[in-house]
Short mmCIF file of C-alpha atoms and ligand atoms in Angstrom, two decimals:
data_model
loop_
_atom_site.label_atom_id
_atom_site.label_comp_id
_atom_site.label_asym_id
_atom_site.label_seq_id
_atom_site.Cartn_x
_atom_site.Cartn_y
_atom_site.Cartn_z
CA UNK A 1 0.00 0.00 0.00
CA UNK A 2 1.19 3.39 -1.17
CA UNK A 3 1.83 6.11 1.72
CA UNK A 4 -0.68 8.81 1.29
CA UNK A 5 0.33 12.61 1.67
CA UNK A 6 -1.20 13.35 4.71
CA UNK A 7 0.82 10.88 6.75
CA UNK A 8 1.95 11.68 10.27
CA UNK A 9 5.63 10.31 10.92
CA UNK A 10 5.57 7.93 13.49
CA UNK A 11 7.78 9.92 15.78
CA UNK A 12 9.00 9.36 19.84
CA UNK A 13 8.73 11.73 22.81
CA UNK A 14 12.48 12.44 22.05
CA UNK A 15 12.04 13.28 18.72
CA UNK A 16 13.11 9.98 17.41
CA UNK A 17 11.84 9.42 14.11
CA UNK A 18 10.52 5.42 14.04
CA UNK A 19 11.25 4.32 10.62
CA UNK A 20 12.87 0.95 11.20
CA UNK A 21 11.07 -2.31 12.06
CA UNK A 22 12.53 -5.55 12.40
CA UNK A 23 10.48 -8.54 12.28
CA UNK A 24 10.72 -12.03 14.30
CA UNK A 25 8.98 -14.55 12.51
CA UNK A 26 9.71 -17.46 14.95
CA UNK A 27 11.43 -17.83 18.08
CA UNK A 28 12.19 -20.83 16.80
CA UNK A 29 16.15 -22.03 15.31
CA UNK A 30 18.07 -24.99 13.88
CA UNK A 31 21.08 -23.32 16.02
CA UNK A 32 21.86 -23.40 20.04
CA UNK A 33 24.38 -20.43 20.17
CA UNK A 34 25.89 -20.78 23.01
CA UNK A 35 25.22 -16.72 23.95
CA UNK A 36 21.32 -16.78 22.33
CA UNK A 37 19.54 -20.25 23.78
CA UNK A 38 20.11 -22.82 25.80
CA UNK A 39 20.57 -26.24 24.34
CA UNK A 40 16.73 -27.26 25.71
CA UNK A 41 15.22 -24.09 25.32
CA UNK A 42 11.11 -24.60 25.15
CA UNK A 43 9.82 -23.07 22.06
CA UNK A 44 6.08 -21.17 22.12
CA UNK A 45 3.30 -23.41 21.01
CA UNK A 46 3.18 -22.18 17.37
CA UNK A 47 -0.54 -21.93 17.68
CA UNK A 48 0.11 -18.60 19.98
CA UNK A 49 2.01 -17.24 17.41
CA UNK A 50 0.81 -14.53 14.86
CA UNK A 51 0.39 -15.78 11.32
CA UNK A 52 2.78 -14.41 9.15
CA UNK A 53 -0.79 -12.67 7.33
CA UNK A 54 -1.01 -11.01 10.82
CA UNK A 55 2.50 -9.74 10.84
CA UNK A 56 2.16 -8.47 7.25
CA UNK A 57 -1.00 -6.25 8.52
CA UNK A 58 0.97 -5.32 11.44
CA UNK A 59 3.84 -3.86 8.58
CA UNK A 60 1.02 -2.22 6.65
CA UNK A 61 0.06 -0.36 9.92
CA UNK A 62 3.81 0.39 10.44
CA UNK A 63 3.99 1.62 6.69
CA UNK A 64 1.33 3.97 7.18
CA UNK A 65 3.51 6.27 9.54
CA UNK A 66 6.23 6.20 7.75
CA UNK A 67 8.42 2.91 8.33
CA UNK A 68 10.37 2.28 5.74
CA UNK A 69 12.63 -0.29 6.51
CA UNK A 70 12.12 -4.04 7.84
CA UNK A 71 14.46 -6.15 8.66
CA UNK A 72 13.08 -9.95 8.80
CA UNK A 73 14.51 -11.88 11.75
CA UNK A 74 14.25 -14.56 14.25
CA UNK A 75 14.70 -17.17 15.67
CA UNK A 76 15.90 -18.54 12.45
CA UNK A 77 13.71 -16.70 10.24
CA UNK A 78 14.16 -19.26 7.12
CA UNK A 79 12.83 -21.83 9.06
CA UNK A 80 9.33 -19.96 9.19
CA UNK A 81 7.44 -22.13 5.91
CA UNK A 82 6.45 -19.33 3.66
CA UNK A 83 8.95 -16.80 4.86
CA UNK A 84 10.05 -16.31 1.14
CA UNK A 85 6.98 -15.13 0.28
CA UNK A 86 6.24 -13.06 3.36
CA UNK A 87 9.61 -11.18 1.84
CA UNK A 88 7.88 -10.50 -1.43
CA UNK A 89 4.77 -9.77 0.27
CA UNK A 90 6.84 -6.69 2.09
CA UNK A 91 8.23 -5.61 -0.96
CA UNK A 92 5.07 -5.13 -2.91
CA UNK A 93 3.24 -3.36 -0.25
CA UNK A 94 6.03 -0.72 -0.72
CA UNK A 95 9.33 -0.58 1.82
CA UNK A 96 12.06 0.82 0.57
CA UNK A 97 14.46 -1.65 2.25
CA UNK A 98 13.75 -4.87 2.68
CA UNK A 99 16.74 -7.23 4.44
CA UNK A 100 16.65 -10.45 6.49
CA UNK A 101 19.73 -11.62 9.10
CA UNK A 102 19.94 -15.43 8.98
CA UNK A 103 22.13 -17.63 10.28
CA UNK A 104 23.16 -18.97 6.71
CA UNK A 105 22.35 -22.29 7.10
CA UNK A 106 19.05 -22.46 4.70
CA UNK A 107 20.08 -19.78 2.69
CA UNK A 108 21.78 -21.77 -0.32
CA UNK A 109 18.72 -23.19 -1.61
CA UNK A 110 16.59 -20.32 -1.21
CA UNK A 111 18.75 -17.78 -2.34
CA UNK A 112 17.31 -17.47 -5.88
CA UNK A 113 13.64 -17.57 -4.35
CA UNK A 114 14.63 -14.48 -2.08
CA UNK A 115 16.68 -12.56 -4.80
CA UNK A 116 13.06 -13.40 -7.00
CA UNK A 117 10.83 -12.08 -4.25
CA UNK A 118 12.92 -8.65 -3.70
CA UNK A 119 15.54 -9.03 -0.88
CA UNK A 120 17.32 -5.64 -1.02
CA UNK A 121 20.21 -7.37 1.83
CA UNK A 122 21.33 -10.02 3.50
CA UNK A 123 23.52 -10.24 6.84
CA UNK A 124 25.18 -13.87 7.47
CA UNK A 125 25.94 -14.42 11.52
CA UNK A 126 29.05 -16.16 11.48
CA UNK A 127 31.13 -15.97 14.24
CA UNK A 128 34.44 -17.96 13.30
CA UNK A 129 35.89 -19.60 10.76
CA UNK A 130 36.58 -22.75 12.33
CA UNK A 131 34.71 -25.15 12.16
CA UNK A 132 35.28 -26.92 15.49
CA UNK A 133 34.82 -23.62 17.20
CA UNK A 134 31.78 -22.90 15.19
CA UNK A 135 30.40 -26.75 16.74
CA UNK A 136 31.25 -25.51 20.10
CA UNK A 137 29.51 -21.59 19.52
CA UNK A 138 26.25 -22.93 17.57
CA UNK A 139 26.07 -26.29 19.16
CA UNK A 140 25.56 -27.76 15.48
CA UNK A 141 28.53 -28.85 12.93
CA UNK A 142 27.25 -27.00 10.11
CA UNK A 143 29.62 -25.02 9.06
CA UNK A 144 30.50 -25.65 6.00
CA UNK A 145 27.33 -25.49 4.64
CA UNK A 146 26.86 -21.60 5.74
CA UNK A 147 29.70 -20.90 4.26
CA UNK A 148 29.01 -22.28 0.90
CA UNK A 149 25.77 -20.03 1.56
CA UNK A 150 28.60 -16.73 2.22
CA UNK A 151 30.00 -17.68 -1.01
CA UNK A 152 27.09 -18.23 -2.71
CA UNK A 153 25.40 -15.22 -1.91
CA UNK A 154 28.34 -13.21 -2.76
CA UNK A 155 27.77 -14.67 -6.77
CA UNK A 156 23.81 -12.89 -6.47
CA UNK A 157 22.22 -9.36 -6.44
CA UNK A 158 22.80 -9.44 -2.88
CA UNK A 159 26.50 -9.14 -2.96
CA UNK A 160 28.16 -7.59 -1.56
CA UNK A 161 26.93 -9.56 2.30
CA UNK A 162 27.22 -8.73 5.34
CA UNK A 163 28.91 -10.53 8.13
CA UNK A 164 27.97 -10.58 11.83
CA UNK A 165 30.26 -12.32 14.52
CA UNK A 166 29.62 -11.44 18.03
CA UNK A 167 32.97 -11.10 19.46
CA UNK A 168 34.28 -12.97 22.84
CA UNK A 169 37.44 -13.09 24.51
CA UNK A 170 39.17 -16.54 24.94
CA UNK A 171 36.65 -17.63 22.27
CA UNK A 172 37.01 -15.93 18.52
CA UNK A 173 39.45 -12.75 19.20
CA UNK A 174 42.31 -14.76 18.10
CA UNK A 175 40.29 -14.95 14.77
CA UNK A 176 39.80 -10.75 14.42
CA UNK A 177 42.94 -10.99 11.65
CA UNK A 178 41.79 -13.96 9.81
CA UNK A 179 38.16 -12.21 9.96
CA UNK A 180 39.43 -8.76 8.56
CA UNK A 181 41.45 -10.46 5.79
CA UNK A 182 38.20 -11.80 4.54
CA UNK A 183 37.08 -8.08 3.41
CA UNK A 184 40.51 -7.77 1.72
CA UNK A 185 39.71 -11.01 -0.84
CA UNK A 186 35.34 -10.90 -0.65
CA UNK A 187 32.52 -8.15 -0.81
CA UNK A 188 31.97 -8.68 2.50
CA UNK A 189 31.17 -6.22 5.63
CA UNK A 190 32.51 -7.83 8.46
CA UNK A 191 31.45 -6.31 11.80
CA UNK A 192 32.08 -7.80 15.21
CA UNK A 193 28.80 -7.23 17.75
CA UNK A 194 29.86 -6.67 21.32
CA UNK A 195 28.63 -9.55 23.51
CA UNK A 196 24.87 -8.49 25.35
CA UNK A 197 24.57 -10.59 28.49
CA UNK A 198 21.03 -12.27 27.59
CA UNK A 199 20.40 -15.65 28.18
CA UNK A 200 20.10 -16.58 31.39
CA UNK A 201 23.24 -15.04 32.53
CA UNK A 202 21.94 -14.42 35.44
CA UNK A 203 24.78 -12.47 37.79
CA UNK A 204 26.56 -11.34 34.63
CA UNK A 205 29.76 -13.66 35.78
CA UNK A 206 29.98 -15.05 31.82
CA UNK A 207 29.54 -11.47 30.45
CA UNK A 208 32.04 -10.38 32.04
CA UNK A 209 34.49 -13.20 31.19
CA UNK A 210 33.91 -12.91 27.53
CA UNK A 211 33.19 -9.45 26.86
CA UNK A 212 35.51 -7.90 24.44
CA UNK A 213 34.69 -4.25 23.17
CA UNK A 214 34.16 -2.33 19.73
CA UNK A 215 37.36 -0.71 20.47
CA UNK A 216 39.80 -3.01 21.21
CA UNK A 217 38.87 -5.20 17.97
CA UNK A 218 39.94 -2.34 16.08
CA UNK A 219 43.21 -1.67 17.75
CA UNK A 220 44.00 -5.37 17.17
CA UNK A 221 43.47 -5.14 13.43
CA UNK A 222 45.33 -2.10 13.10
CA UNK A 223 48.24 -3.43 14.64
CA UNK A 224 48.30 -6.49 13.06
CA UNK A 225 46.96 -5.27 9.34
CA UNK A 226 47.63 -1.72 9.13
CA UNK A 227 45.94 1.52 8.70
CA UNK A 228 42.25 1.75 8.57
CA UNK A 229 39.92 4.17 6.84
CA UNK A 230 36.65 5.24 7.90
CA UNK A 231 33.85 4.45 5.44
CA UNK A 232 31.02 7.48 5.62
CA UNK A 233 27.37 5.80 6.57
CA UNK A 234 24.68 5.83 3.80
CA UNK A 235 21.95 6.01 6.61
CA UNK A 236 23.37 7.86 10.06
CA UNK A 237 20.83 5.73 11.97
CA UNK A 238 22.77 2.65 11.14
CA UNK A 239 24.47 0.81 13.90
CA UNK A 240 27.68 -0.17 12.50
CA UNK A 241 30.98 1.99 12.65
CA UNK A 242 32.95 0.49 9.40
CA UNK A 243 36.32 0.90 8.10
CA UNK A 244 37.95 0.05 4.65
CA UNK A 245 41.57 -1.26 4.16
CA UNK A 246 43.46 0.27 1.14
CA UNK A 247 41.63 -1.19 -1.96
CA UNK A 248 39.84 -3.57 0.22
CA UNK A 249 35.99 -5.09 -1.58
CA UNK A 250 34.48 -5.23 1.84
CA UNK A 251 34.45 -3.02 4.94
CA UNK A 252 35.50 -3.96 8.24
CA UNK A 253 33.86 -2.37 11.39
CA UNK A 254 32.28 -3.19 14.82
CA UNK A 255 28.53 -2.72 16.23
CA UNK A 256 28.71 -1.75 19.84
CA UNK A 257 25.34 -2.24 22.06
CA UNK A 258 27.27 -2.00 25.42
CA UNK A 259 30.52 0.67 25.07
CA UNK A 260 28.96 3.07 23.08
CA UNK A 261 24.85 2.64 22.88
CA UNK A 262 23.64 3.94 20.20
CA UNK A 263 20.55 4.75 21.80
CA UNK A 264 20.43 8.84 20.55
CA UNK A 265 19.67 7.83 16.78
CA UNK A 266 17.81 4.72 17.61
CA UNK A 267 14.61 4.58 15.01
CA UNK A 268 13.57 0.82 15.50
CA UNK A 269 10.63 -1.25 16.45
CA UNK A 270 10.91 -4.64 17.02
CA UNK A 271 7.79 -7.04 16.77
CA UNK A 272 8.24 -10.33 18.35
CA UNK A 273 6.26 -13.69 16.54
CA UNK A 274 4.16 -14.05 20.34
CA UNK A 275 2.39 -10.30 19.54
CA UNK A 276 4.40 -8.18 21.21
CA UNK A 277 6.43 -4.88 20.56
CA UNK A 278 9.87 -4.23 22.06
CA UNK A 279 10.67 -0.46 21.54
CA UNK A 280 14.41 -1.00 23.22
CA UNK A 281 16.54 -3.90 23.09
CA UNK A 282 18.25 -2.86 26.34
CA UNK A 283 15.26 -2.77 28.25
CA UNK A 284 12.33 -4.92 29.36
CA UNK A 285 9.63 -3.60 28.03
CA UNK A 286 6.93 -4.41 25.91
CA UNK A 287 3.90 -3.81 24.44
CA UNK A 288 0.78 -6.43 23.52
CA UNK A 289 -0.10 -5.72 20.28
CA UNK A 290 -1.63 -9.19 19.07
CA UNK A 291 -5.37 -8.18 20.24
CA UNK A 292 -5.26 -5.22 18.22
CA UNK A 293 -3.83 -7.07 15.69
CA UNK A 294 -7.01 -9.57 15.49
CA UNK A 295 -9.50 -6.95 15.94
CA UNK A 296 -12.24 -5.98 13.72
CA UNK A 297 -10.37 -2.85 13.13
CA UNK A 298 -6.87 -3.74 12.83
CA UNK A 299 -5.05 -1.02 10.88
CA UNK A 300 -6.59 1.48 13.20
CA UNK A 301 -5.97 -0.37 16.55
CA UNK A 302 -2.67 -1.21 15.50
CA UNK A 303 -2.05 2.37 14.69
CA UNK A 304 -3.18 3.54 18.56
CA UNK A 305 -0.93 0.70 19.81
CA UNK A 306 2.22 2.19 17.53
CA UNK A 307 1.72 5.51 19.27
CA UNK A 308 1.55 4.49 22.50
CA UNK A 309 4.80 2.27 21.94
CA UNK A 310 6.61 5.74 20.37
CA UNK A 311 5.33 7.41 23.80
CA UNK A 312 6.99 4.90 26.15
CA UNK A 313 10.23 4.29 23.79
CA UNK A 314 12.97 4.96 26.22
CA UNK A 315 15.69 7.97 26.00
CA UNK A 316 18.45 5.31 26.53
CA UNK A 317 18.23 1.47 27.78
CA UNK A 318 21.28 1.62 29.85
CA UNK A 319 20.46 -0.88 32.21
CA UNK A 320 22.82 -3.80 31.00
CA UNK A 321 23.79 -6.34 32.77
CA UNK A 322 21.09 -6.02 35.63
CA UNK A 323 17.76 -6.03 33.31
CA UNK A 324 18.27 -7.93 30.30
CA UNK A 325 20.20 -10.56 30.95
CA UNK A 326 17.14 -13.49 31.34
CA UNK A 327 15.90 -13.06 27.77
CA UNK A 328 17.21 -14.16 24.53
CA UNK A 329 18.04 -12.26 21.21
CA UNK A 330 15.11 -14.25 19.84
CA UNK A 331 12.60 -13.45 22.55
CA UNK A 332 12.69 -9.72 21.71
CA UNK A 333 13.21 -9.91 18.02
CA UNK A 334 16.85 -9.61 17.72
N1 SAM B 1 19.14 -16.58 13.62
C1 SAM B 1 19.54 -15.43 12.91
C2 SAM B 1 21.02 -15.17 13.05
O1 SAM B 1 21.66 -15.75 13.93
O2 SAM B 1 21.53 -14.39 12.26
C3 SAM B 1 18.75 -14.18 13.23
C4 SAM B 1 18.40 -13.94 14.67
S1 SAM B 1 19.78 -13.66 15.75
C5 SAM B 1 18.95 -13.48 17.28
C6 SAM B 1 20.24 -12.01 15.28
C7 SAM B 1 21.63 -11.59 15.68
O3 SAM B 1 21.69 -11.47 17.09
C8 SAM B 1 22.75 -12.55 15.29
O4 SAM B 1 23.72 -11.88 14.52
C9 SAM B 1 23.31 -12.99 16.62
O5 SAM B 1 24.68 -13.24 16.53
C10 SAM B 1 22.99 -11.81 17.52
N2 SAM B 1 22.96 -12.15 18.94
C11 SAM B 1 22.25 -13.10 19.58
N3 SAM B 1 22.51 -13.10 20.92
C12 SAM B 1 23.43 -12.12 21.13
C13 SAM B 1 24.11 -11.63 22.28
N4 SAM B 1 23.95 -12.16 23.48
N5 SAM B 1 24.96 -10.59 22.11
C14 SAM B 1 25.16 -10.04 20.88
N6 SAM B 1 24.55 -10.46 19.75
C15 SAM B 1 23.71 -11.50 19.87
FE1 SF4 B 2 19.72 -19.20 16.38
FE2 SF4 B 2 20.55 -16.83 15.55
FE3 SF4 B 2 20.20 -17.34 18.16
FE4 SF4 B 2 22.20 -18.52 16.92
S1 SF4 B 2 21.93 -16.31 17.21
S2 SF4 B 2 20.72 -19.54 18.29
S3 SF4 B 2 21.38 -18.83 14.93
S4 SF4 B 2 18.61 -17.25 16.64
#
C-alpha cells in the first residue's frame, strides 16, 4: 500500500523518528548459540504465534507512519514455511528496504527464491571460521554449509553480504585478523557485535568473562593489518561503525550495544512472533499488540498501539547487565 500525503511520521517523545522495524517470525532455530539459547530451550506453542498474514498487517500499519525499513529476523527466520513469500509480500506493499539476518544455514537453496521475491540485503551471523569452534559456539557442525551459503550469496544481487560475529574473549578474538582479511579477498562487511549478556546469565559472571569491546577489535586489526579508513554511513541511523583497508571489496567495522549505545539515533521497532512490541533492546519492556492485531479494526488499533509504543520508547536502555540478561536475542526480536 502506497503512503498517502497526509501521513503523520511515526515519531518518539524524544524526537526519534521510528522508521525501522525488524520482524521475528519465529522464536524458533536450527542453532543453540551458546550466547542466544540454551541447548533445551522450550519453544512457544506455534498456535500462539501470529500468522505471518497477521504480521504483514501489522507492517502495513507500520507503513502507514512512515516505516520504511524491515528487517526480517528470528529465531531462524528461514525456518518460518512461507517466509520467502512473506519477503515478497513486504516488498510489494512498498518498503524501501527490505533485508533479512539469517544464520546462513538455509540460505543456499533459497537464495534465488529471495533474490526473486525482492531481498534488497542479507547479513550472514558467522562468528568464526573454524569449524570446530563454530560446533562448540552454535552447538551444530554446520559449518561448511553456511559458508558455501557466504559464497554463494556473494555470486547474487545481494553481494556484496554482510557478516555478523559477536565477538568474545578466549573464544574468537584470536580470529579478528583472519576475519578482517576476509574483506581484503570478498565483498563482504565484516562487523564484530559486542557480547549483550542475555540468556540466562543471570549475575553477569559469563559477560564479564567474555566481553571484548568495539574498540579493542579495532586496535587489534590495526596493529596487526595496518591503517584503517573510515567508510562514511549511507543512513546515520545505522548501527555499524565500518572501516575500509586500502583497496579492500568489503568493509571492516564493529557494532557496539554495550561501550557506546547507540541509543540517541535509535529509530527501531521490534515485533516479536508471540504479539508483542519491544521499543528497546536494552530494556524490558513491551507492548501487547496481538489483540489489536485480530480486531475488527486492525489497521486502526494497530495504529493507537504504535503511538503508544513511540510514547513509552525509552531515551536510553542503559540498564545492561542487571535487566536484560534473562531473555534471549530471539525473545525480543533480535
Ligand atoms: N538466527 C539469525 C542469526 O543468527 O543471524 C537471526 C536472529 S539472531 C537473534 C540475530 C543476531 O543477534 C545474530 O547476529 C546474533 O549473533 C545476535 N545475537 C544473539 N545473541 C546475542 C548476544 N547475546 N549478544 C550479541 N549479539 C547476539
Ligand atoms: Fe539461532 Fe541466531 Fe540465536 Fe544462533 S543467534 S541460536 S542462529 S537465533
Amino acid at each position: 500500500m502506497a503512503r498517502t500525503s497526509q501521513m503523520v511520521q511515526l515519531t518518539d517523545s524524544f524526537e526519534r523518528k521510528m522508521d525501522y522495524l525488524r520482524i521475528s517470525v519465529t522464536d524458533r532455530c536450527n542453532f543453540r548459540c551458546q550466547y542466544c539459547m540454551p541447548e533445551d530451550i522450550k519453544f512457544e506453542n506455534p498456535e500462539l504465534l501470529l500468522s505471518l498474514e497477521e504480521m504483514l498487517t501489522f507492517a502495513e500499519a507500520c507503513l502507514q507512519l512512515g516505516v520504511t525499513k524491515v528487517r526480517v529476523t528470528g529465531g531462524e527466520p528461514l525456518v518460518r514455511k512461507g517466509v520467502v513469500g512473506f519477503i515478497g509480500q513486504l516488498k510489494a506493499m512498498g518498503f524501501e528496504d527490505v533485508t533479512m539476518t539469517t544464520n546462513g544455514f538455509l540460505l543456499k537453496e533459497n537464495l534465488e527464491g529471495l533474490v526473486d521475491a525482492g531481498l534488497d540485503r542479507v547479513n550472514i551471523s558467522i562468528d568464526t571460521l573454524q569449524p570446530e569452534k563454530f560446533q562448540f559456539i552454535t552447538r551444530r557442525n554446520h559449518f561448511q554449509k553456511v559458508w558455501d551459503a557466504i559464497m554463494a550469496a556473494l555470486e547474487t544481487p545481494l553481494s556484496p553480504v554482510k557478516l555478523n560475529a559477536v565477538a568474545m574473549r578466549g573464544v574468537n578474538d584470536d580470529e579478528i585478523v583472519d576475519m578482517a582479511r576476509l574483506t581484503q579477498e570478498h565483498a563482504l562487511h565484516v562487523r564484530f557485535i559486542e557480547l549483550m549478556p542475555l540468556n540466562g546469565d543471570t549475575d553477569g559472571v559469563r559477560f564479564r568473562k567474555l566481553f571484548i569491546s568495539g574498540k579493542e577489535i579495532l586496535d587489534r586489526a590495526r596493529t596487526e593489518l595496518g591503517d584503517l579508513k573510515p567508510v562514511e554511513k549511507d543512513d546515520p541511523a545505522a548501527p555499524a561503525d565500518e572501516f575500509k583497508f586500502d583497496g579492500a571489496p568489503g568493509n571492516f567495522g564493529v557494532i557496539t550495544p554495550v561501550s557506546e549505545p547507540f541509543c540517541a539515533r535509535c529509530s527501531r521497532l521490534r515485533l516479536t512472533a508471540d504479539g508483542k512490541i519491544h521499543p528497546c533492546l536494552l530494556t524490558d519492556l513491551d507492548v501487547p499488540v496481538m489483540d489489536a492485531i485480530r480486531s475488527e479494526e486492525p489497521i486502526t488499533e494497530i495504529h493507537k498501539v504504535l503511538w503508544e509504543t513511540a510514547r513509552v520508547k525509552p531515551a536510553a536502555g542503559l540498564t545492561l547487565p542487571e535487566e536484560s540478561r534473562n531473555r534471549t536475542m530471539s525473545q525480543i526480536g533480535g
